[in-house]
Amino acid sequence: QVQLVQSGAEVKKPGASVKVSCKASGYRFTSHGISWVRQAPGQGLEWMGWISTYNEKTDFAQKFQGRVSMSTDTSTSTVYLELRSLRSDDTAVYYCARDCDVTSCFDFWGQGSLVTVSS
Amino acid sequence: DIQMTQSPSTLSASVGDRVTITCRASQSINEWLAWYQQKPGKAPKLLIYKASSLETGVPARFSGSGSGTDFTLTISRLQPDDFATYYCHHQWTFGQGTRVEL
């Protein structure tokens, strides 16, 4: 069965960087792109960006340009999100989500990784 | 950028009610709309894709309709497990969410 398993919670100081992982299993890794979506406490869902697991092409939300990077490791079927220059308002649960087969949606989600930014 | 506007933001309902949530796009998105359900502390779950297609395993009391700019998610008879927050989604934009509460 399809699973996306994310790394654990992190606590970071303002200005630091965080790297979150998302390990995929149960399907051919390179057949579906992965998006990262975050959710601040009590808030809605915010799309951060997308990476092709086939050729590592990326597309980032303008809000995160210059602060975010995404990468893949096909040998371990893992996708990574790195966010730099962390601020307190980056405190959120970060989700990875798999692209649907043929349409604009996300059919499987990771369990979420809480990133807390605090001095 | 296309904006997605959901309404209402909160909806009070009872078990057995018929519930409708609307989502409006700032420009035509054809049928490229999905709906998710999210419960506290959990990841969102895909309910509907391509505006009206029911995801495998989702109960038939959930249905979606619409095209162009106006879309609806309907729960025909609300069950206790349906109290949650619902989001519409197109490409890189989510609606603000609708909390369905008792």
Tab-separated table of C-alpha atoms in Angstrom:
chain	number	residue	atom	x	y	z
A	1	GLN	CA	0.000	0.000	0.000
A	2	VAL	CA	1.111	3.530	-0.683
A	3	GLN	CA	2.761	5.221	2.275
A	4	LEU	CA	4.545	8.494	2.816
A	5	VAL	CA	6.451	8.498	6.096
A	6	GLN	CA	7.916	11.772	7.291
A	7	SER	CA	10.702	12.595	9.695
A	8	GLY	CA	10.010	13.646	13.256
A	9	ALA	CA	9.377	16.934	14.977
A	10	GLU	CA	12.065	19.597	15.007
A	11	VAL	CA	12.731	22.632	17.174
A	12	LYS	CA	14.841	25.347	15.589
A	13	LYS	CA	16.024	28.819	16.489
A	14	PRO	CA	15.199	31.805	14.293
A	15	GLY	CA	17.636	32.085	11.421
A	16	ALA	CA	18.395	28.374	11.355
A	17	SER	CA	17.504	25.853	8.637
A	18	VAL	CA	15.429	22.716	8.783
A	19	LYS	CA	15.372	19.668	6.528
A	20	VAL	CA	12.314	17.415	6.523
A	21	SER	CA	12.221	14.036	4.802
A	22	CYS	CA	9.385	12.080	3.222
A	23	LYS	CA	10.010	8.410	2.430
A	24	ALA	CA	7.695	6.863	-0.139
A	25	SER	CA	6.790	3.211	-0.470
A	26	GLY	CA	4.206	0.999	-2.138
A	27	TYR	CA	4.468	2.485	-5.631
A	28	ARG	CA	6.991	3.387	-8.323
A	29	PHE	CA	8.683	6.420	-6.813
A	30	THR	CA	9.408	8.239	-10.074
A	31	SER	CA	5.836	8.033	-11.361
A	32	HIS	CA	4.347	10.752	-9.142
A	33	GLY	CA	5.528	14.199	-8.200
A	34	ILE	CA	5.503	15.336	-4.586
A	35	SER	CA	4.275	18.623	-3.163
A	36	TRP	CA	4.946	20.121	0.235
A	37	VAL	CA	2.039	21.755	2.059
A	38	ARG	CA	2.233	23.411	5.435
A	39	GLN	CA	-0.307	24.308	8.084
A	40	ALA	CA	0.367	26.847	10.808
A	41	PRO	CA	-1.401	26.277	14.139
A	42	GLY	CA	-5.136	26.775	13.736
A	43	GLN	CA	-4.738	27.877	10.121
A	44	GLY	CA	-5.471	26.497	6.666
A	45	LEU	CA	-3.358	24.645	4.145
A	46	GLU	CA	-0.586	26.437	2.267
A	47	TRP	CA	1.155	24.971	-0.771
A	48	MET	CA	4.911	25.519	-0.687
A	49	GLY	CA	6.173	23.840	-3.809
A	50	TRP	CA	6.504	20.740	-5.928
A	51	ILE	CA	9.267	18.460	-7.129
A	52	SER	CA	9.282	15.974	-9.949
A	53	THR	CA	10.631	12.688	-8.671
A	54	TYR	CA	11.469	11.838	-12.288
A	55	ASN	CA	13.854	14.680	-13.139
A	56	GLU	CA	13.995	16.837	-9.967
A	57	LYS	CA	12.333	19.772	-11.697
A	58	THR	CA	10.921	22.089	-9.041
A	59	ASP	CA	8.244	24.763	-8.766
A	60	PHE	CA	8.044	26.927	-5.657
A	61	ALA	CA	5.430	29.303	-4.330
A	62	GLN	CA	6.665	32.851	-4.788
A	63	LYS	CA	6.429	33.436	-1.054
A	64	PHE	CA	9.216	30.886	-0.418
A	65	GLN	CA	11.487	31.641	-3.382
A	66	GLY	CA	15.084	31.897	-2.261
A	67	ARG	CA	14.424	30.231	1.108
A	68	VAL	CA	13.289	26.795	0.069
A	69	SER	CA	14.822	23.860	-1.730
A	70	MET	CA	13.552	20.391	-2.522
A	71	SER	CA	15.481	17.316	-3.538
A	72	THR	CA	15.063	13.595	-4.032
A	73	ASP	CA	17.064	10.449	-3.416
A	74	THR	CA	15.757	7.802	-5.757
A	75	SER	CA	17.916	5.118	-4.134
A	76	THR	CA	15.830	5.437	-0.964
A	77	SER	CA	12.600	6.817	-2.509
A	78	THR	CA	12.885	9.882	-0.305
A	79	VAL	CA	11.997	13.502	-0.926
A	80	TYR	CA	13.501	16.327	1.115
A	81	LEU	CA	12.296	19.812	1.966
A	82	GLU	CA	14.792	22.362	3.255
A	83	LEU	CA	13.649	25.733	4.565
A	84	ARG	CA	16.259	28.318	5.482
A	85	SER	CA	16.321	31.541	7.491
A	86	LEU	CA	13.543	30.286	9.707
A	87	ARG	CA	11.204	32.751	11.411
A	88	SER	CA	8.669	32.250	14.160
A	89	ASP	CA	5.855	32.298	11.604
A	90	ASP	CA	7.362	29.233	9.947
A	91	THR	CA	6.135	27.242	12.932
A	92	ALA	CA	3.791	24.749	11.319
A	93	VAL	CA	3.094	21.154	10.447
A	94	TYR	CA	4.737	20.331	7.139
A	95	TYR	CA	3.120	17.669	4.941
A	96	CYS	CA	4.375	15.918	1.835
A	97	ALA	CA	1.640	14.898	-0.597
A	98	ARG	CA	1.691	12.741	-3.719
A	99	ASP	CA	0.302	13.974	-7.023
A	100	CYS	CA	-2.768	12.153	-8.300
A	101	ASP	CA	-2.339	10.141	-11.493
A	102	VAL	CA	-4.045	12.302	-14.058
A	103	THR	CA	-5.511	15.372	-12.438
A	104	SER	CA	-4.789	18.212	-10.086
A	105	CYS	CA	-5.023	16.704	-6.616
A	106	PHE	CA	-3.040	14.941	-3.893
A	107	ASP	CA	-4.074	11.364	-3.262
A	108	PHE	CA	-1.712	10.349	-0.453
A	109	TRP	CA	-0.264	12.439	2.331
A	110	GLY	CA	2.476	11.992	4.873
A	111	GLN	CA	1.595	12.113	8.552
A	112	GLY	CA	3.077	15.588	8.955
A	113	SER	CA	6.207	16.935	10.621
A	114	LEU	CA	5.905	19.663	13.239
A	115	VAL	CA	8.564	22.335	12.960
A	116	THR	CA	8.693	24.777	15.855
A	117	VAL	CA	10.759	27.940	15.498
A	118	SER	CA	11.476	29.533	18.837
A	119	SER	CA	14.321	31.360	20.529
B	1	ASP	CA	-2.818	33.786	-9.372
B	2	ILE	CA	-6.176	32.042	-9.085
B	3	GLN	CA	-7.901	32.566	-5.763
B	4	MET	CA	-10.260	30.030	-4.214
B	5	THR	CA	-12.997	31.316	-1.924
B	6	GLN	CA	-14.897	28.873	0.250
B	7	SER	CA	-18.106	29.466	2.141
B	8	PRO	CA	-19.228	29.283	4.797
B	9	SER	CA	-16.163	29.286	7.057
B	10	THR	CA	-18.114	27.463	9.750
B	11	LEU	CA	-21.245	25.387	9.422
B	12	SER	CA	-23.340	24.088	12.308
B	13	ALA	CA	-25.240	20.921	11.517
B	14	SER	CA	-26.762	17.802	13.015
B	15	VAL	CA	-26.413	14.144	12.247
B	16	GLY	CA	-28.613	13.313	9.273
B	17	ASP	CA	-28.526	16.826	7.789
B	18	ARG	CA	-27.760	17.543	4.161
B	19	VAL	CA	-24.731	19.818	4.059
B	20	THR	CA	-23.435	21.915	1.167
B	21	ILE	CA	-20.116	23.748	0.986
B	22	THR	CA	-19.281	26.054	-1.886
B	23	CYS	CA	-15.998	27.019	-3.496
B	24	ARG	CA	-15.567	29.782	-6.057
B	25	ALA	CA	-12.528	30.273	-8.271
B	26	SER	CA	-11.435	33.746	-9.352
B	27	GLN	CA	-11.322	32.516	-12.946
B	28	SER	CA	-12.376	29.411	-14.810
B	29	ILE	CA	-10.593	26.242	-13.759
B	30	ASN	CA	-12.749	23.870	-15.833
B	31	GLU	CA	-13.189	20.815	-13.594
B	32	TRP	CA	-9.736	20.888	-11.982
B	33	LEU	CA	-10.936	20.973	-8.413
B	34	ALA	CA	-10.455	18.605	-5.492
B	35	TRP	CA	-12.014	18.393	-2.043
B	36	TYR	CA	-10.327	17.154	1.143
B	37	GLN	CA	-11.480	16.339	4.642
B	38	GLN	CA	-9.186	17.041	7.573
B	39	LYS	CA	-9.642	16.016	11.181
B	40	PRO	CA	-7.670	17.574	14.065
B	41	GLY	CA	-4.093	16.352	14.208
B	42	LYS	CA	-4.418	14.389	10.973
B	43	ALA	CA	-3.363	14.870	7.382
B	44	PRO	CA	-5.991	15.869	4.836
B	45	LYS	CA	-7.802	13.064	3.040
B	46	LEU	CA	-8.824	13.248	-0.608
B	47	LEU	CA	-12.592	12.945	-1.078
B	48	ILE	CA	-13.353	14.243	-4.570
B	49	TYR	CA	-11.150	14.920	-7.596
B	50	LYS	CA	-11.902	16.479	-10.954
B	51	ALA	CA	-14.859	18.274	-9.356
B	52	SER	CA	-17.183	15.260	-9.153
B	53	SER	CA	-15.190	12.013	-9.112
B	54	LEU	CA	-15.368	10.122	-5.829
B	55	GLU	CA	-12.039	8.858	-4.558
B	56	THR	CA	-11.880	5.109	-3.975
B	57	GLY	CA	-13.146	4.145	-0.535
B	58	VAL	CA	-14.972	7.419	0.139
B	59	PRO	CA	-18.626	6.924	1.144
B	60	ALA	CA	-21.226	7.686	-1.506
B	61	ARG	CA	-22.909	10.287	0.748
B	62	PHE	CA	-20.143	12.637	-0.420
B	63	SER	CA	-20.603	14.209	-3.843
B	64	GLY	CA	-19.100	17.071	-5.790
B	65	SER	CA	-20.406	19.181	-8.620
B	66	GLY	CA	-19.605	22.243	-10.659
B	67	SER	CA	-17.318	23.469	-13.387
B	68	GLY	CA	-15.785	26.735	-14.453
B	69	THR	CA	-15.775	28.932	-11.347
B	70	ASP	CA	-18.463	27.535	-9.033
B	71	PHE	CA	-18.264	24.235	-7.186
B	72	THR	CA	-20.056	22.465	-4.371
B	73	LEU	CA	-19.341	19.617	-1.989
B	74	THR	CA	-22.457	17.938	-0.632
B	75	ILE	CA	-22.790	15.479	2.204
B	76	SER	CA	-26.196	13.921	1.735
B	77	ARG	CA	-26.750	12.690	5.304
B	78	LEU	CA	-24.190	13.874	7.810
B	79	GLN	CA	-22.668	11.149	9.964
B	80	PRO	CA	-20.823	11.581	13.289
B	81	ASP	CA	-17.527	10.833	11.511
B	82	ASP	CA	-18.074	13.743	9.107
B	83	PHE	CA	-17.537	16.531	11.626
B	84	ALA	CA	-14.263	17.923	10.319
B	85	THR	CA	-12.793	20.727	8.224
B	86	TYR	CA	-13.161	20.615	4.444
B	87	TYR	CA	-10.897	22.273	1.889
B	88	CYS	CA	-11.239	22.828	-1.827
B	89	HIS	CA	-8.031	22.833	-3.881
B	90	HIS	CA	-6.847	23.812	-7.327
B	91	GLN	CA	-3.190	23.400	-8.353
B	92	TRP	CA	-1.247	25.437	-5.781
B	93	THR	CA	-4.203	27.112	-4.063
B	94	PHE	CA	-6.444	25.890	-1.263
B	95	GLY	CA	-9.691	27.401	-0.072
B	96	GLN	CA	-9.718	28.799	3.445
B	97	GLY	CA	-11.559	25.772	4.791
B	98	THR	CA	-15.044	25.075	6.132
B	99	ARG	CA	-15.390	23.686	9.611
B	100	VAL	CA	-18.449	21.474	10.008
B	101	GLU	CA	-19.433	21.395	13.657
B	102	LEU	CA	-22.242	20.000	15.740
